[in-house]
PDB file of C-alpha atoms in Angstrom:
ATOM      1  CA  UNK A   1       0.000   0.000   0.000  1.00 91.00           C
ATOM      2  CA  UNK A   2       1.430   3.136  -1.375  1.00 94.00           C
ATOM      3  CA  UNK A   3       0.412   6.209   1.096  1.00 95.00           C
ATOM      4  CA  UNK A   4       0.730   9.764   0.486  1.00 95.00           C
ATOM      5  CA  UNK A   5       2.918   9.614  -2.333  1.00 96.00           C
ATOM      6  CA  UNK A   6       3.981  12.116  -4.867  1.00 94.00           C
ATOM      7  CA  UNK A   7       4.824  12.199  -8.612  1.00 96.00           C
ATOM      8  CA  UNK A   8       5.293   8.025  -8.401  1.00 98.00           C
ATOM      9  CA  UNK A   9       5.212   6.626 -11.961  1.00 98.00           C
ATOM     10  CA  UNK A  10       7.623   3.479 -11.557  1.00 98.00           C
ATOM     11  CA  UNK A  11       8.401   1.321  -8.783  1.00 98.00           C
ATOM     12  CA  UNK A  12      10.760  -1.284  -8.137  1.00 98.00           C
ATOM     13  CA  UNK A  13      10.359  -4.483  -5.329  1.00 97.00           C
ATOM     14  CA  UNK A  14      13.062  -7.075  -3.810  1.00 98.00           C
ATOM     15  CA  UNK A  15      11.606  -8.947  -1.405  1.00 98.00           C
ATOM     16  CA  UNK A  16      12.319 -11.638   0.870  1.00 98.00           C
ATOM     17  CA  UNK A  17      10.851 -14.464   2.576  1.00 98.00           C
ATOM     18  CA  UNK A  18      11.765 -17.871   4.231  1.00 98.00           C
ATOM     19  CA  UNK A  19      10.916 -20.306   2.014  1.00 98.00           C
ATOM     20  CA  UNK A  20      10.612 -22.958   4.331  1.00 97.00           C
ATOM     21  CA  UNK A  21       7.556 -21.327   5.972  1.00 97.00           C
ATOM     22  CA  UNK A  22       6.300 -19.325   2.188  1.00 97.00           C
ATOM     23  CA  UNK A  23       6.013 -20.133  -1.410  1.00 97.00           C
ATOM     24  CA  UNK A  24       5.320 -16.946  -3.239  1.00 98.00           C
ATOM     25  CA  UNK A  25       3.054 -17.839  -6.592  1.00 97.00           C
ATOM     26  CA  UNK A  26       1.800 -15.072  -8.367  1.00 97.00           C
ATOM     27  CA  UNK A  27       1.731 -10.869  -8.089  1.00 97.00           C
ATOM     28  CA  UNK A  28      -2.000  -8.980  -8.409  1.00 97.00           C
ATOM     29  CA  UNK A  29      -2.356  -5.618 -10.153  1.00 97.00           C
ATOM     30  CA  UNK A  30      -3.754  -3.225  -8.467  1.00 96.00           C
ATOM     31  CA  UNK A  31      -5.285   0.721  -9.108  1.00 96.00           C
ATOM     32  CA  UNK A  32      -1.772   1.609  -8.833  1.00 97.00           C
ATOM     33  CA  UNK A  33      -0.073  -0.694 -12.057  1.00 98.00           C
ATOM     34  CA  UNK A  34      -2.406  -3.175 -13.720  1.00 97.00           C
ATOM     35  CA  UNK A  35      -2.377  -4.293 -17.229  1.00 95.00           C
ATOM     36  CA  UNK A  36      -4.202  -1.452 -18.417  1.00 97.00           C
ATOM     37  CA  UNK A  37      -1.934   1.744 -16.992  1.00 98.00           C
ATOM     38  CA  UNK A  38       1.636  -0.380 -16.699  1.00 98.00           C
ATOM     39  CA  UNK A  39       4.360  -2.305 -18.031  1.00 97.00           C
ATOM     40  CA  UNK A  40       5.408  -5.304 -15.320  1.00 98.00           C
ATOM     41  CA  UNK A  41       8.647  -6.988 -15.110  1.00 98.00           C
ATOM     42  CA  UNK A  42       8.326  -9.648 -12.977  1.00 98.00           C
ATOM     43  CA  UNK A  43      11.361 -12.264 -12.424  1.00 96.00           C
ATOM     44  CA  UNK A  44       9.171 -14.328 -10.090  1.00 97.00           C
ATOM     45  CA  UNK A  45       9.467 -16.060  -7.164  1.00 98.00           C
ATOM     46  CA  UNK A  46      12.425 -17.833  -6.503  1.00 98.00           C
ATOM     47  CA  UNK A  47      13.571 -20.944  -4.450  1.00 97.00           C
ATOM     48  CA  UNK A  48      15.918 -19.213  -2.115  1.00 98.00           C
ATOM     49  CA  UNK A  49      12.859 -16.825  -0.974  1.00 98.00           C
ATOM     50  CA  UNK A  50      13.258 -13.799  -2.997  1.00 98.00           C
ATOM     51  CA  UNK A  51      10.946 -11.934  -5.899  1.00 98.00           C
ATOM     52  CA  UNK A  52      11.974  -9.368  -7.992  1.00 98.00           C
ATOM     53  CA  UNK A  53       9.412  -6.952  -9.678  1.00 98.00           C
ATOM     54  CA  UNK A  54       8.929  -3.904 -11.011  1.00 98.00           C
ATOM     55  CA  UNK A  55       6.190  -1.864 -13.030  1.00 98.00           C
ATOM     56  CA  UNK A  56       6.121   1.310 -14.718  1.00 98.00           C
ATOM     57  CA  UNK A  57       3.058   3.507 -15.406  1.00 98.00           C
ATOM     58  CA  UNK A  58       2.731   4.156 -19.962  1.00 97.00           C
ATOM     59  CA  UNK A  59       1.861   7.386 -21.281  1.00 94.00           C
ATOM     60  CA  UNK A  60      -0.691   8.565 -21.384  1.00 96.00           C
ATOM     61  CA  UNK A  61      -1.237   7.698 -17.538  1.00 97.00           C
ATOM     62  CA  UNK A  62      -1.533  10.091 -15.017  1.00 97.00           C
ATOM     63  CA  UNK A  63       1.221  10.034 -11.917  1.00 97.00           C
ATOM     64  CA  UNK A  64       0.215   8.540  -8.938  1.00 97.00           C
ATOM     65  CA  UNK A  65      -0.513  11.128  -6.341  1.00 97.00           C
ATOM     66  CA  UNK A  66      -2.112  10.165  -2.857  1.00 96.00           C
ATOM     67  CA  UNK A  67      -2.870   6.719  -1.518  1.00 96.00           C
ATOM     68  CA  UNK A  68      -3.646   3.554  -3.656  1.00 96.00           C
ATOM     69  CA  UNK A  69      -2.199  -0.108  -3.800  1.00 96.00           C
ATOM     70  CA  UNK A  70       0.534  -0.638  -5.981  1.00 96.00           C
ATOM     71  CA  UNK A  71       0.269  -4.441  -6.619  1.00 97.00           C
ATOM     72  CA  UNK A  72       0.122  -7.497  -4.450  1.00 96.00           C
ATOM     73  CA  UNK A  73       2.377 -10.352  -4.123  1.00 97.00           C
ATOM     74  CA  UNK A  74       0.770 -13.773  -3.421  1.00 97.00           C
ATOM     75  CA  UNK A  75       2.410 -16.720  -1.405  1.00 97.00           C
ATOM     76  CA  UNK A  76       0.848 -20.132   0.103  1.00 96.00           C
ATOM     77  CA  UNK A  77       1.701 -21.087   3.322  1.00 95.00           C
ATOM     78  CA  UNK A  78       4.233 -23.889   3.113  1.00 95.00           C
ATOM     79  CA  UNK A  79       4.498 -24.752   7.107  1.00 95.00           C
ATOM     80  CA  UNK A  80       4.216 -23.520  10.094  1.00 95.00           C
ATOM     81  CA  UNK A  81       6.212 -21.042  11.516  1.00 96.00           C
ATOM     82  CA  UNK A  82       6.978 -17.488  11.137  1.00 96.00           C
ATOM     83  CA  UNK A  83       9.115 -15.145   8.559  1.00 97.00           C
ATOM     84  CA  UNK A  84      10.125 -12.244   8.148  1.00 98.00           C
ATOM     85  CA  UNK A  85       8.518 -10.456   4.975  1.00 97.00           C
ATOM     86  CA  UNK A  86      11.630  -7.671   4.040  1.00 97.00           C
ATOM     87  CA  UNK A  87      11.206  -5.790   0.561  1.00 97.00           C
ATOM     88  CA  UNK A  88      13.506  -2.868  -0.443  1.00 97.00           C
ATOM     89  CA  UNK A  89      11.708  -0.730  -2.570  1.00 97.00           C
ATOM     90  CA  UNK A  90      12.940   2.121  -5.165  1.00 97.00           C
ATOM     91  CA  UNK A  91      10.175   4.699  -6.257  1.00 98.00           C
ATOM     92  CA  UNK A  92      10.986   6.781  -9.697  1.00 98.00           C
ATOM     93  CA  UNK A  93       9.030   9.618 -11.243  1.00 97.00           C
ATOM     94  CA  UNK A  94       8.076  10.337 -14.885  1.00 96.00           C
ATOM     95  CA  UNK A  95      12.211  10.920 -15.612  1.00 96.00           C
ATOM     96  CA  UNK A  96      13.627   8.504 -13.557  1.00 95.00           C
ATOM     97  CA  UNK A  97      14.238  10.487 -10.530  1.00 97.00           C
ATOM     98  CA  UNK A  98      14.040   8.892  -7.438  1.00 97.00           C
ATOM     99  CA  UNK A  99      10.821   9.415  -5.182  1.00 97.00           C
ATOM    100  CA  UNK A 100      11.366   8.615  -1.481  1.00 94.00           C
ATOM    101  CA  UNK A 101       8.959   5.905  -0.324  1.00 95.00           C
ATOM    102  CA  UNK A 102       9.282   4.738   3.424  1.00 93.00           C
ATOM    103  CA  UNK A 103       9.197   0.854   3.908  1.00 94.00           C
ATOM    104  CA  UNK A 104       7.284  -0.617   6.171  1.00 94.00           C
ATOM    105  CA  UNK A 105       8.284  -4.353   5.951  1.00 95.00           C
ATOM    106  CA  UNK A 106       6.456  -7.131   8.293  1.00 95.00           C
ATOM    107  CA  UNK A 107       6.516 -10.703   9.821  1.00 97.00           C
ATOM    108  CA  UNK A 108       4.473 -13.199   8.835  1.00 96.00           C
ATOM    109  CA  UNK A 109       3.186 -15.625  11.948  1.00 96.00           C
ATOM    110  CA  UNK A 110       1.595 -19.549  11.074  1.00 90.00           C
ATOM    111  CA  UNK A 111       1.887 -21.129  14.779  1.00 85.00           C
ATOM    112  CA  UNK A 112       1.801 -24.599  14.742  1.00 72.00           C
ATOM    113  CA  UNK A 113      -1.612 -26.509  15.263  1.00 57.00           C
TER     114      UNK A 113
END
């Protein structure tokens, strides 16, 4: 969830999970980049835990101002047991400039039965 940003038109996502306890499968457009406003790259999810995406806004689509959801990405739950969920995140306007975007990166909790 994207909040209170300014002049966003590209945005770029490493994250990380353990992928003993999550198996990432697919990403989910959003308002923010969908198929209709933006131009994914997505490397997928990978064995060791990571995912790699970015997406880019096309002309003629409007900068994102304000608060919306980028995009979503979707794991199962593999086992029980908790992980942390870190992304790093880059933010670029419509000429590549960097756009400051705070991270607010989470743990994800699956006690055991």
């Amino acid at each position: 969830m994207l909040y209170n940003v300014t002049n966003l038109y590209g945005i770029q996502a490493q994250c990380s999970v353990n992928a003993s306890i999550l198996t990432g499968t697919t990403h989910a457009v959003s308002d923010g980049f969908n198929d209709s406003n933006s131009f994914f790259v997505d490397a997928g999810y990978k064995a060791d835990g990571t995912w790699n995406i970015a997406a880019s806004r096309l002309k003629p689509n409007p900068i994102i101002v304000g608060n919306i959801t980028a995009f979503s990405l979707n794991y199962t739950v593999k086992a029980a047991g908790s992980t942390p969920v870190i992304c790093t995140v880059l933010g670029v306007d419509t000429n590549g400039f960097d756009v400051p975007l705070a991270i607010i990166n989470g743990v994800f909790n699956n006690p055991a039965g």
